[in-house]
Amino acid sequence: MDVKRLVAQMTLEEKAGLCSGEDFWHTKAVERLGIPATMVSDGPHGLRKQDEKVDHLGVNDSIKAVCFPTACATAASFDRALVTKLGEALGDECQHENVSVVLGPAVNIKRSPLCGRNFEYFSEDPYLAGEMACAHIHGVQSRNVGTSIKHFACNSQEHRRMSSSSEVDERTLREIYFPAFEAAVKREQPWTVMCSYNRINGVYASENKWLLTDVLRGEWGFNGYAVSDWGAVADRVKGIQAGLDLEMPGSGGYNDKKIVKAVREGRLDEKLVDQACERILNIVYRFVENRKPDTPWDKEAQHALAADIAADCMVLLKNEGDALPLKKGDSVAFIGEFAAAPRFQGGGSSHINSFKITSALDAAKEAGLKVRYAQGYSVREDAATDAMIAEAVQAAREAKTAVVFAGLPDSYESEGYDRAHMRMPECQNRLIEAVAAANPNTVVVLHNGSPVEMPWIGKVRAVLEAYLGGQAVGQAAVRVLFGDVNPSGHLAESFPLRLEDNPSYLYYLGEGNRTEYREGVFVGYRYYDKKQMDVLFPFGHGLSYTTFAYSNLRLDFGKSVLEEGDTVKAAVTVKNTGRRFGKAVVQLYVGAVNADPIRPVRELKGFEKVALQPGEEKDVFFTLDKRAFAMWNTQIHDWYVPAGQYRIEAGDSSRNLPLRTEITLSDSRELPRHYDMNSVFVDLMADPKAKALLKPIMEESSRKFAGEQNEGQTDAAKEAVSEEMGEAMMRYMPLRALVSFGASEDTARALEEIIRRIND
Ligand code: BGC
């Protein structure tokens, strides 16, 4: 379709109208010109297509669909191919249902365990979040259906989400909060990007030109349309100017009129309205012209896929004395209401109307397993009666193994608000304690969207983190518990011991409408590692029923200066040293050894999921580009690799990295210099050009300084100004100090001249 020609035929009113939705879920049609409406729908771990009664927070039902594992679970798979499969299934559903764009993936960084939407987000780590986003988008868009990566940007809390300003420094934005969006835009070109509700450093995302135009399009090359989060538009005219193409839902025409008025009054360039229309229509026609309405939607097959995916996402957190897997003939008690009615997704706009739900109890029965059930607690009441506990204890006593299904009820975490604490329900903690006291063979299965405190961790033998694993989570749990599937998930987030340990703890939620991201780049394990703090479970952690050995970390890079496009190749050998088939997650971290500039100890820069038969070994290859070593430099506003040693570590969690090597690297570019009389000696001496020019003056002053020190000094005076102190004072003295402390006028003039030459 020649979209430009079409837009040229539209009236200003039609164009302004096209820049907002017809209703909650449709773009506008322009019948006069044959422009069709297209539908967008929520997800992204299933399709939430609302047919008639529409609203955006899931109050009204949507069509029956398949709820796949949520992002907190899929990220733990560390499996790109698996996430792509989920995306493909979703894309097929959308073709079947005539949905042009599925709203997701959501890639906001888990700054705090408390964020109400953490279950929808992938990780505390920007690299992992970016890889998962790319995999998801790749899958959906391979079916000619668009995605809407969201919420751009810095929407890491629900509290005051429509008004709060996320105050984030430039480096932190670039290193932590942007990279998942950046990777997705550069590599997968999501058809649309959804801006967040909040403001960023004072400016609403929906009217932030720097964000939506300069960075998103100018730097990253985005070519789809930018859409507002639902109701995120504050000033529509500013939005058009900033590059926000589509307002959703509509505003009943209110904002469209403002656009028209602003153009008529010469306050808004009509070309910008044309541009927004072209961007919207490009996507509308990309979908319409590639429709595959005959795509089948086999819900049962997708339910089976949801079970396969969920099983590969589960994280075995603890497994003392090989308590798991359970033997199929053993007597087992399933305790806790979540065994019969699992919590498998979260509340809000991503809520899927599942066509079917398989609980662990259903799955066990179906598999003919001997399992006894005790309710243990009531989810609705959020309480456990004495009788419930007594029944659970009895069941636990009479079984070889007691499996408690626990976690967070819906009311504990949801879109729209944040958690106030990191605890599990008191009644569930009490139940676990009672069951563990009755049977030392107690296993806990957790259904939650974000970390919880585990006061009973020392009393149970095993913990399986099932997260919010989608509608088939029960089937997946039974397969993992009984060893049909060997668990291979690894944590995409740290589990701190206590909420107070989290780096954002002091500032999270902010004051009034301002929330300062004061911990900067030290989010999650970047903080815990730097502070050498104990955590309950570290980022990247996950056990298996087999064992893996890592060896032979090798690097291939023949030089020490990194130019744009250069890559450092790394390889690791991993071997299955146990007796079961299993999947290892090989993780590669990079860290600068130098303490200046201030950087995290290590950052994830590569991972691969590797399937291995017993005894089998494989080489795993990684490509580290310049970015893997770079940090954001606020002087040049670009990525830069500070010269120095870099440590490369490999292993199976951020705290288990048996392989380590180092490499010396520097950036091919030189940072611009600007020195003056206030510059200090140590900085100048680190600069070869400055050092050479200043050498004679430096030598002379050191001689003089040392001479003055020695001449006729009493012992007491020598003690007062030690050699170390003299040296340190000299190192950190500004050049002007030479003049203050007695350099001749000639020397002072010579210095000024030298500074001029260095700056040139
Ligand atoms: C959410 C989005 C969602 C939209 C449409 C908003 O409240 O923040 O994630 O896609 O509603 O339902």
XYZ file of N, CA, C and O and ligand atoms in Angstrom, residues 24-25 41-43 48 55-58 103-104 106 117 120-121 150-151 155 158 161 194 197 228-231 348-350 415, ligand 1:
136
model
N -11.338 0.764 22.944
C -10.225 0.227 23.727
C -9.205 -0.548 22.904
O -8.019 -0.556 23.237
N -9.671 -1.219 21.874
C -8.789 -2.195 21.220
C -8.616 -2.028 19.720
O -7.980 -2.874 19.091
N -4.484 -6.429 21.158
C -4.982 -7.103 22.359
C -3.861 -7.324 23.342
O -2.702 -7.438 22.960
N -4.266 -7.448 24.596
C -3.259 -7.734 25.609
C -2.772 -9.156 25.506
O -3.351 -10.019 24.872
N -1.754 -9.398 26.171
C -1.061 -10.629 26.406
C -0.151 -10.318 27.555
O -0.582 -9.622 28.472
N -5.455 -12.009 25.322
C -6.620 -11.513 26.065
C -7.432 -10.646 25.116
O -7.325 -9.431 25.101
N -12.934 -3.304 28.560
C -12.315 -2.490 29.597
C -10.870 -2.924 29.539
O -10.532 -3.885 28.871
N -10.008 -2.226 30.229
C -8.630 -2.652 30.024
C -7.976 -3.367 31.183
O -6.841 -3.772 31.081
N -8.677 -3.568 32.260
C -7.987 -4.229 33.363
C -8.546 -5.609 33.685
O -8.363 -6.125 34.785
N -9.208 -6.200 32.705
C -9.603 -7.585 32.883
C -10.828 -7.768 33.759
O -11.077 -8.843 34.280
N 0.051 -6.952 22.863
C 0.712 -5.920 23.672
C 1.726 -6.498 24.660
O 1.412 -6.859 25.775
N 2.935 -6.567 24.255
C 4.029 -7.086 25.044
C 5.165 -7.404 24.102
O 5.030 -7.166 22.896
N 6.724 -7.280 28.127
C 6.987 -6.231 29.117
C 8.385 -6.472 29.674
O 8.657 -7.540 30.198
N 4.008 -5.676 39.337
C 3.992 -6.332 38.020
C 5.258 -7.142 37.756
O 5.509 -7.504 36.606
N 5.121 -10.014 35.446
C 5.034 -9.780 33.997
C 6.378 -9.415 33.402
O 6.508 -9.309 32.191
N 7.344 -9.103 34.249
C 8.645 -8.655 33.765
C 9.651 -9.799 33.820
O 9.486 -10.753 34.568
N 7.004 -3.047 25.970
C 6.498 -2.070 26.941
C 7.194 -2.228 28.268
O 7.818 -3.266 28.486
N 7.138 -1.323 29.193
C 6.574 0.016 29.118
C 7.771 0.940 29.100
O 8.510 1.004 30.088
N 9.442 2.039 34.286
C 8.157 1.804 34.956
C 8.346 0.627 35.920
O 7.751 -0.414 35.765
N 4.392 0.297 40.556
C 3.001 0.554 40.208
C 2.478 1.787 40.936
O 1.607 2.488 40.434
N 1.687 5.191 39.314
C 2.345 4.946 38.028
C 1.971 5.978 36.968
O 2.703 6.178 36.021
N 5.371 0.625 23.259
C 4.395 1.289 24.136
C 5.135 2.110 25.191
O 5.971 1.600 25.925
N 3.468 4.982 31.584
C 2.632 6.020 32.173
C 3.465 7.133 32.807
O 3.119 8.297 32.776
N 0.690 4.928 23.127
C 0.681 5.272 24.556
C 0.231 4.064 25.349
O -0.528 3.224 24.845
N 0.683 3.929 26.583
C 0.005 2.991 27.464
C -1.417 3.542 27.614
O -1.681 4.718 27.355
N -2.317 2.679 28.036
C -3.744 3.035 27.982
C -4.063 4.187 28.954
O -4.088 3.997 30.163
N -4.221 5.353 28.386
C -4.519 6.513 29.222
C -3.273 7.284 29.636
O -3.342 8.114 30.545
N -4.748 -8.186 36.453
C -4.609 -6.954 35.684
C -4.777 -7.196 34.202
O -5.443 -8.144 33.789
N -4.129 -6.346 33.429
C -4.372 -6.357 31.988
C -3.844 -7.602 31.286
O -4.210 -7.873 30.151
N -2.972 -8.356 31.947
C -2.426 -9.541 31.263
C -3.227 -10.800 31.596
O -2.841 -11.904 31.219
N -1.052 -6.030 39.011
C -0.926 -4.730 38.368
C -1.671 -3.711 39.235
O -2.657 -4.043 39.885
C -1.139 -1.669 31.079
C -0.591 -2.200 29.789
C -1.677 -2.826 28.974
C -2.764 -1.786 28.735
C -3.928 -2.303 27.926
C -2.357 -0.783 30.865
O -2.975 -0.522 32.073
O -0.152 -0.944 31.765
O 0.428 -3.131 30.049
O -1.188 -3.324 27.771
O -3.262 -1.372 29.984
O -4.709 -3.153 28.669
